[in-house]
Tab-separated table of C-alpha atoms in Angstrom:
chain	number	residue	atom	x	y	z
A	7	UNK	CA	-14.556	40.098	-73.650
A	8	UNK	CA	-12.859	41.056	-70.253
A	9	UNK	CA	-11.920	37.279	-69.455
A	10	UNK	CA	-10.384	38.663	-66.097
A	11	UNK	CA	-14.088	39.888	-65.104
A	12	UNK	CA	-15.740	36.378	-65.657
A	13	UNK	CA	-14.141	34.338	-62.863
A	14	UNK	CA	-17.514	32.515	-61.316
A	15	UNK	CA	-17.782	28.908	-61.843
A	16	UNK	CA	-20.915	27.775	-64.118
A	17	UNK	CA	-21.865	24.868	-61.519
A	18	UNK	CA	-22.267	28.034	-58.811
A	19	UNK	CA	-24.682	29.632	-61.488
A	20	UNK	CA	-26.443	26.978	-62.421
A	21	UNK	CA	-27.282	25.912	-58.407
A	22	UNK	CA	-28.319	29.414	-58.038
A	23	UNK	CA	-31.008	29.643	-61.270
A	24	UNK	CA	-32.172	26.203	-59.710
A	25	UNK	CA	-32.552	27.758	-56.178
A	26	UNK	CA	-34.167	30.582	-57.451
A	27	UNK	CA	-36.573	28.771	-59.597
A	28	UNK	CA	-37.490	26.092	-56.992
A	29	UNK	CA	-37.263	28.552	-54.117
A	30	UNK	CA	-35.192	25.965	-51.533
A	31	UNK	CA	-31.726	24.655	-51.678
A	32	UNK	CA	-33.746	20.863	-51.151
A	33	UNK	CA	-35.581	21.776	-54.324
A	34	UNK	CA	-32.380	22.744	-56.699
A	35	UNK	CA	-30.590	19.642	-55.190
A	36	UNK	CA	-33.547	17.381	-56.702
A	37	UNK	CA	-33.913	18.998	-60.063
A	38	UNK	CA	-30.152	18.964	-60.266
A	39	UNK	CA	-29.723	15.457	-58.861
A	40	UNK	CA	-27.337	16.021	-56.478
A	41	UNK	CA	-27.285	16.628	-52.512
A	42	UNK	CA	-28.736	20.274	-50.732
A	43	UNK	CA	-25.325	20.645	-48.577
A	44	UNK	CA	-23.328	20.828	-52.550
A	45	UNK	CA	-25.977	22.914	-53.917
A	46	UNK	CA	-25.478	25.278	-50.155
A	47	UNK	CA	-21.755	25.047	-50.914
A	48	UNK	CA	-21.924	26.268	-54.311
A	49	UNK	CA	-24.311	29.003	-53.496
A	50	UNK	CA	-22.077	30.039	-51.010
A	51	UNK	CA	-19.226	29.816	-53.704
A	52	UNK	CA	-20.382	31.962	-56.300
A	53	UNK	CA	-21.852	35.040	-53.800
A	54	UNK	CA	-18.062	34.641	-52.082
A	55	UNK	CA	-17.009	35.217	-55.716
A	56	UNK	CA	-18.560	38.079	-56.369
A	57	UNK	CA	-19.105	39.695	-53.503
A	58	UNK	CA	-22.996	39.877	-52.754
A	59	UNK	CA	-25.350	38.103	-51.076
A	60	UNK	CA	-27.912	36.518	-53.284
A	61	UNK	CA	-30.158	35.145	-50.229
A	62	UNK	CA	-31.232	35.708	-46.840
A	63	UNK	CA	-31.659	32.559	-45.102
A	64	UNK	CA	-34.112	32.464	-42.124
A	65	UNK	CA	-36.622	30.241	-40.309
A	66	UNK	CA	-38.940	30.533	-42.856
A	67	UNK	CA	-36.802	29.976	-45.661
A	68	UNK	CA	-34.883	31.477	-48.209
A	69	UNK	CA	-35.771	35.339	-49.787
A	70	UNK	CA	-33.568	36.556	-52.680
A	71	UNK	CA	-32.060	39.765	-52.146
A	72	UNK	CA	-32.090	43.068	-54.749
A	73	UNK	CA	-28.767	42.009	-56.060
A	74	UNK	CA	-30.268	38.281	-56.411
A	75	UNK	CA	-32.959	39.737	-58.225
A	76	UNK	CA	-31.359	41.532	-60.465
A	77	UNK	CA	-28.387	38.570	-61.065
A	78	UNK	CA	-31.172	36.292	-61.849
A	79	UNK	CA	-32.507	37.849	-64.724
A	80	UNK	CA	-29.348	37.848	-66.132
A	81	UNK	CA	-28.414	34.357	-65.062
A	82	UNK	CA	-31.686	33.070	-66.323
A	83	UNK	CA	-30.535	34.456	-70.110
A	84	UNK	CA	-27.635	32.231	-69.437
A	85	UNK	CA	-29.689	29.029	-68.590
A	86	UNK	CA	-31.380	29.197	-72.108
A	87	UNK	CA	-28.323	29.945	-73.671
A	88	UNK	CA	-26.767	26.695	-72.164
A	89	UNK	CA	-30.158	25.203	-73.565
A	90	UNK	CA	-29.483	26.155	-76.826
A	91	UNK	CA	-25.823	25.191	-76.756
A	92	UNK	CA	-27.125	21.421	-76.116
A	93	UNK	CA	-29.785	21.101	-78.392
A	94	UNK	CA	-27.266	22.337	-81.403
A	95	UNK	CA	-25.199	19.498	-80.410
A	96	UNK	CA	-27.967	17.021	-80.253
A	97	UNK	CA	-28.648	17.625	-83.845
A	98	UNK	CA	-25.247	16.342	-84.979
A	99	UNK	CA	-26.150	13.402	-83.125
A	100	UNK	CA	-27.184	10.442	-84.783
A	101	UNK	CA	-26.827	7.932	-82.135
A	102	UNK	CA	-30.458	6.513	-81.187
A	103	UNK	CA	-29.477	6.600	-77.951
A	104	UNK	CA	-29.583	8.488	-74.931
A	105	UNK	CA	-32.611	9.540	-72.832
A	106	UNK	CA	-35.412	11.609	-74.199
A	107	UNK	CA	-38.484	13.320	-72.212
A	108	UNK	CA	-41.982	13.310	-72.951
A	109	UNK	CA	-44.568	15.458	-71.436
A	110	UNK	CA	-48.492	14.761	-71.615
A	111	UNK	CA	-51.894	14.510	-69.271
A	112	UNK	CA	-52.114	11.043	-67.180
A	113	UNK	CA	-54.340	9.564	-69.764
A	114	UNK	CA	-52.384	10.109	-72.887
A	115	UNK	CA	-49.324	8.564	-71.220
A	116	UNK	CA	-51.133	5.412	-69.485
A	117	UNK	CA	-53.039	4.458	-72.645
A	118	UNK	CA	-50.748	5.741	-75.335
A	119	UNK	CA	-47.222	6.690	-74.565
A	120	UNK	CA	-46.760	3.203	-72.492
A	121	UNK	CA	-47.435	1.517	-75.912
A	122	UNK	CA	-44.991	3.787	-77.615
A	123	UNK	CA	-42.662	2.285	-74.877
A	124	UNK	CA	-42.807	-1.004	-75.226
A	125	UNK	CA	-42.593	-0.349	-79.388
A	126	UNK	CA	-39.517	1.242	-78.680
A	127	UNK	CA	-37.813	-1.325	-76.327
A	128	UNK	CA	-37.585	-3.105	-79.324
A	129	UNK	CA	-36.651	-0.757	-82.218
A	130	UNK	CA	-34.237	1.081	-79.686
A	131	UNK	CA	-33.343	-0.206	-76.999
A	132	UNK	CA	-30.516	2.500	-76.326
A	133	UNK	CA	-33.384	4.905	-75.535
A	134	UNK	CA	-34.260	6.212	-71.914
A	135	UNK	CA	-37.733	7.717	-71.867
A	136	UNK	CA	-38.259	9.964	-69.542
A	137	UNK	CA	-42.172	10.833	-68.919
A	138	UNK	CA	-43.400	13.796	-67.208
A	139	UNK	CA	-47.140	12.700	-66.615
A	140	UNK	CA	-48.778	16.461	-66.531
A	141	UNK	CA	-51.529	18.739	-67.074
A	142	UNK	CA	-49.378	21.198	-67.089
A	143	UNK	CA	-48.070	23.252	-70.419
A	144	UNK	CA	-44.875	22.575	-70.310
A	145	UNK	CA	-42.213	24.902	-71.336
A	146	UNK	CA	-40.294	22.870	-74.240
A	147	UNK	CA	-38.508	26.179	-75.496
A	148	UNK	CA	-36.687	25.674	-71.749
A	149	UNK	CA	-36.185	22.306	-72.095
A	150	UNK	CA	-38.673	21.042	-69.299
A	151	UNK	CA	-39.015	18.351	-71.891
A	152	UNK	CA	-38.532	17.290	-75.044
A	153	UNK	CA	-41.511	16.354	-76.834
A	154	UNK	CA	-44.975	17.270	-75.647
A	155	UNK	CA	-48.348	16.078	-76.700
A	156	UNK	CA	-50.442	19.168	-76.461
A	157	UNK	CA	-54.204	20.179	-77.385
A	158	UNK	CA	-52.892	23.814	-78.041
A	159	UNK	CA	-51.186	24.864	-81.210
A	160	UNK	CA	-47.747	26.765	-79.426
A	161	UNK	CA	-47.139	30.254	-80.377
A	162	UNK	CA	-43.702	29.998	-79.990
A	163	UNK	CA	-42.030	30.594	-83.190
A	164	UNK	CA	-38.709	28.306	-81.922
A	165	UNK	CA	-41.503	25.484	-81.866
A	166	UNK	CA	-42.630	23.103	-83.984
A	167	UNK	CA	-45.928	21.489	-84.535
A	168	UNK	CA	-47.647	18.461	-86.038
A	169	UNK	CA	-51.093	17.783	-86.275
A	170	UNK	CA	-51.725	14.330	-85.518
A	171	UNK	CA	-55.574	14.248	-85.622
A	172	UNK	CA	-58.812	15.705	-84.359
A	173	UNK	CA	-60.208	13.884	-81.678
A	174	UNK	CA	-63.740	14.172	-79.770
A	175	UNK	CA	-64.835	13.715	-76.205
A	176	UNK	CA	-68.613	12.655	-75.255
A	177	UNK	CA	-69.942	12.283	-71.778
A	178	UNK	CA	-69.773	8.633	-70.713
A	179	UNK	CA	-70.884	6.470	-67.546
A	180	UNK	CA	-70.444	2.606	-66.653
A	181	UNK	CA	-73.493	0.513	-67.298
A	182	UNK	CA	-73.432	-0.219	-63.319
A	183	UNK	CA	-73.950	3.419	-62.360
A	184	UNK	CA	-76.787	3.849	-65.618
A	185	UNK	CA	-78.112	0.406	-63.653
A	186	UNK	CA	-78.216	1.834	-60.341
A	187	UNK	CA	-79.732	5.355	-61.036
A	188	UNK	CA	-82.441	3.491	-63.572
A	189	UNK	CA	-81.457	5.839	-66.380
A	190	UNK	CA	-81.471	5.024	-70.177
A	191	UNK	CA	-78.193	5.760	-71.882
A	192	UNK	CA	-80.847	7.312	-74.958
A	193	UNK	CA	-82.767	9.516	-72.463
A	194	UNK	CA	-81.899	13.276	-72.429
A	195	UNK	CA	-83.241	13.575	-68.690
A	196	UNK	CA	-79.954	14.916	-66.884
A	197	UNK	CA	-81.299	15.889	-63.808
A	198	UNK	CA	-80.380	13.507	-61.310
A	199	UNK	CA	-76.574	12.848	-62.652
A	200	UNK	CA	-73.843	13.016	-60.928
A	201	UNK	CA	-70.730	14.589	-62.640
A	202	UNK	CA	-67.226	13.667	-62.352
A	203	UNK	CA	-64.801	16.373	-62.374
A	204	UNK	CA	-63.430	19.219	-63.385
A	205	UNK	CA	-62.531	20.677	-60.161
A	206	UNK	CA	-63.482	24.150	-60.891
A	207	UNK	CA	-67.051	23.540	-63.139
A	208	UNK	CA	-67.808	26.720	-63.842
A	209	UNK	CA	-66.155	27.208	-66.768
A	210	UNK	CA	-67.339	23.643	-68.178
A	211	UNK	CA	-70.674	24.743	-67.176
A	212	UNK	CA	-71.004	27.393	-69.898
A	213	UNK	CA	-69.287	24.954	-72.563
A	214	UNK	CA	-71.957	22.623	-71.929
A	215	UNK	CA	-74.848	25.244	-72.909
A	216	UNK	CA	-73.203	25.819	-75.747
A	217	UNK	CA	-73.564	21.976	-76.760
A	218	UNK	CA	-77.549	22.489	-75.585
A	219	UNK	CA	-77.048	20.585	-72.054
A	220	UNK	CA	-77.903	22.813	-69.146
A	221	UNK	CA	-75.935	21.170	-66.095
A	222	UNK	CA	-76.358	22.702	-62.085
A	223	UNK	CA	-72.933	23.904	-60.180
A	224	UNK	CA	-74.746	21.385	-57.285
A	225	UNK	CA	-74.306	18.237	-59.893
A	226	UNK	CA	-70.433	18.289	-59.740
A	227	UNK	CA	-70.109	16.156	-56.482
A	228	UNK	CA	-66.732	14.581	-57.487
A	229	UNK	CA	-64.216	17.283	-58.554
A	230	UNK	CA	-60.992	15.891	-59.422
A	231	UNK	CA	-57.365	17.309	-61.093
A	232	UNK	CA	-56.406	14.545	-62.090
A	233	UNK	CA	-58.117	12.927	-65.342
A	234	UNK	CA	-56.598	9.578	-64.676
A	235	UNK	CA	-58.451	9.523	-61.308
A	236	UNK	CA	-61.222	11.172	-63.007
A	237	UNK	CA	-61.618	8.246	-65.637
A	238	UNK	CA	-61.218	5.478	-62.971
A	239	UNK	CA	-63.741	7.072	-60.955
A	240	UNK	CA	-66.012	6.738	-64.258
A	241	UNK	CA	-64.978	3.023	-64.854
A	242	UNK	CA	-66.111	2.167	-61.053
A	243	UNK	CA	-69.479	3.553	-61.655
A	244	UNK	CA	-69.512	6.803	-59.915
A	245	UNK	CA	-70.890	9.123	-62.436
A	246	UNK	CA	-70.395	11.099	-65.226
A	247	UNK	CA	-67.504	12.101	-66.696
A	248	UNK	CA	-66.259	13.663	-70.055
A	249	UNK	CA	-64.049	11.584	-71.580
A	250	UNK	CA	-61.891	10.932	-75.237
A	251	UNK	CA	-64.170	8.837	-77.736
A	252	UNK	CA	-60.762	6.839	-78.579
A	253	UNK	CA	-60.174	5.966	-75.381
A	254	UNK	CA	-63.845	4.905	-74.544
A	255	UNK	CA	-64.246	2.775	-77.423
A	256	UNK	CA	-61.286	0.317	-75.705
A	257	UNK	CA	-64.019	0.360	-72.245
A	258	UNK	CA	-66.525	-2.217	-72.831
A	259	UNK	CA	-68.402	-1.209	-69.985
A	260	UNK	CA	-68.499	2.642	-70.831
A	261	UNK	CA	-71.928	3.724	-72.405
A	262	UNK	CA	-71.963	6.770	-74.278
A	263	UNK	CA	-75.004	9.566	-72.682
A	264	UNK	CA	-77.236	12.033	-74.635
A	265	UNK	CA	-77.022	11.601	-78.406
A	266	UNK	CA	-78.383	14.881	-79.042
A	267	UNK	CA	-75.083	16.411	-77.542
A	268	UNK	CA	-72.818	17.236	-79.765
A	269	UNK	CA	-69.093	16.183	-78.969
A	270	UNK	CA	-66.546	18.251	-77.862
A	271	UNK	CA	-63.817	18.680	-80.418
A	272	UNK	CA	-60.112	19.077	-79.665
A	273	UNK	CA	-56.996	18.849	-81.540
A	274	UNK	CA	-53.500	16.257	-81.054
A	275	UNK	CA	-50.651	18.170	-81.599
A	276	UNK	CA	-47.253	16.763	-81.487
A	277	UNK	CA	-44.844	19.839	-79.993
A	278	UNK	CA	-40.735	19.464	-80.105
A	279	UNK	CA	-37.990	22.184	-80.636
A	280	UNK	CA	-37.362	23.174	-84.013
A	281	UNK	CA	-33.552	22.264	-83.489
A	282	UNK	CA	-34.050	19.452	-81.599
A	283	UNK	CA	-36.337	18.044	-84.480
A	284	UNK	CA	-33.365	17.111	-86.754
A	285	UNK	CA	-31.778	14.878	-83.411
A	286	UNK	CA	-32.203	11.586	-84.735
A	287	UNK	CA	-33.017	9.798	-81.371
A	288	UNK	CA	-36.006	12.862	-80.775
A	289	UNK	CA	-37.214	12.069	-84.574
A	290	UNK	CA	-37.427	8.441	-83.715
A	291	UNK	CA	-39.393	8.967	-80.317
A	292	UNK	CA	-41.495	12.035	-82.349
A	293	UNK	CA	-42.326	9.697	-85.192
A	294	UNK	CA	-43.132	6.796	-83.245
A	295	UNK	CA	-45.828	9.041	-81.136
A	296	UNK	CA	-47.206	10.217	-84.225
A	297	UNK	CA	-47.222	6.427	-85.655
A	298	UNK	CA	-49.340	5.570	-82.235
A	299	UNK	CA	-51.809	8.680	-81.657
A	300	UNK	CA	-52.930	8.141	-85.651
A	301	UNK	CA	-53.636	4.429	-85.027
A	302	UNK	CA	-55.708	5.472	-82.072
């Protein structure tokens, strides 16, 4: 190792893997919770330090250069490899303290993960949860968070995975929209429905004729990316949406449509890092999920 060689300071590197993942200084000050004039400083640090100039800054905004490019790639290896170097010392610590980050869509965390909360305000209340409400797969092996509730077995082998149940989903509506349209929740007359989300049907479209229902592009007149919004939307009695039988059943007003549809099937998978798995406070916020999603 040529020690005399390596004479950048981390912080520099780190600002400019942030700046080159979120594209803005403004945008690596925020994920790195500090101010844009110490993340321009440090940027302006490290390319003083080695000579090069890693962006070109302009009206329009920031453009790596080739040498930028080709530094990133390099610096990037570094980022997981600082990753790593945290989550081997989380599993030598057994404090249950500390914050830990959950990822999972809008409806998982408003009608499951806040209950895991307030469980664990009592059983640990040195916890800080952090929850990163998303559709999104997140990228765990990068530490975007810590535990994920997924409906996708990961193929990353520095994963691991726990099964926490099969759930289904049927097609719902509110008894005020069935009211209003005159329809009867056992008819299998589709016609005239209204259908609430996803925002790009046409993929849903050819899932539904495989379950035998044969639904028009014309019919989806609320798309929606969101399947919070998407569920209140059903609850106000504004059509039809697809929605998670174990979540339904706690909707008094929500009346389950066509009977002769099969439901959709999807698994509950519980995803952490294999290394983070033996941190004690991550095993108490992992078991704790499982504890809640198998009582659903």
């Amino acid at each position: 190792m040529n020690w005399q060689e390596v004479n950048f300071d981390w912080n520099q590197v780190r600002a400019f893997l942030a700046t080159a993942e979120e594209g803005s200084f403004s945008g690596a000050a925020r994920v790195l919770s500090t101010t844009q004039p110490t993340i321009t400083r440090q940027i302006a640090g490290l390319e003083s330090s080695l000579n090069l100039l890693l962006f070109e800054r302009s009206t329009r905004g920031l453009t790596m250069t080739v040498a930028g490019q080709q530094l990133f790639e390099h610096v990037r290896e570094m980022g997981s490899a600082a990753s790593r170097i945290s989550m081997v010392a989380q599993t030598f610590n057994n404090e249950v303290s500390g914050e830990v980050s959950i990822t999972a869509v809008d409806t998982l965390c408003v009608n499951f993960v806040t209950e895991v909360i307030k469980r664990l305000k009592k059983s640990a209340p040195g916890l800080t949860l952090r929850i990163f409400s998303s559709d999104q797969v997140q990228d765990l092996k990068h530490r975007d968070a810590d535990i994920a509730i997924r409906h996708v077995r990961p193929t990353q082998g520095s994963l691991v995975a726990k099964l926490v149940g099969n759930w289904t989903a049927s097609f719902y509506a509110h008894q005020s929209y069935l009211d209003q349209i005159g329809f009867r929740p056992g008819s299998k007359d589709h016609e005239n429905i209204e259908i609430i989300g996803p925002s790009d049907p046409v993929q849903f479209i050819e899932v539904c004729k495989g379950l035998g229902l044969n639904l028009r592009l014309d019919q989806f007149t609320l798309p929606c990316t969101s399947a919070l919004v998407a569920h209140e939307m059903l609850r106000a009695g504004l059509g039809v949406s697809v929605t998670a039988d174990v979540i339904a059943k706690s909707e008094p007003g929500l009346v389950r449509l066509w009977p002769h549809v099969p439901s959709i099937d999807f698994p509950v998978w519980l995803v952490t890092h294999q290394e983070l798995h033996t941190s004690k406070k991550i095993r108490v916020v992992f078991d704790m999920l499982e504890q809640v999603l198998k009582e659903a």
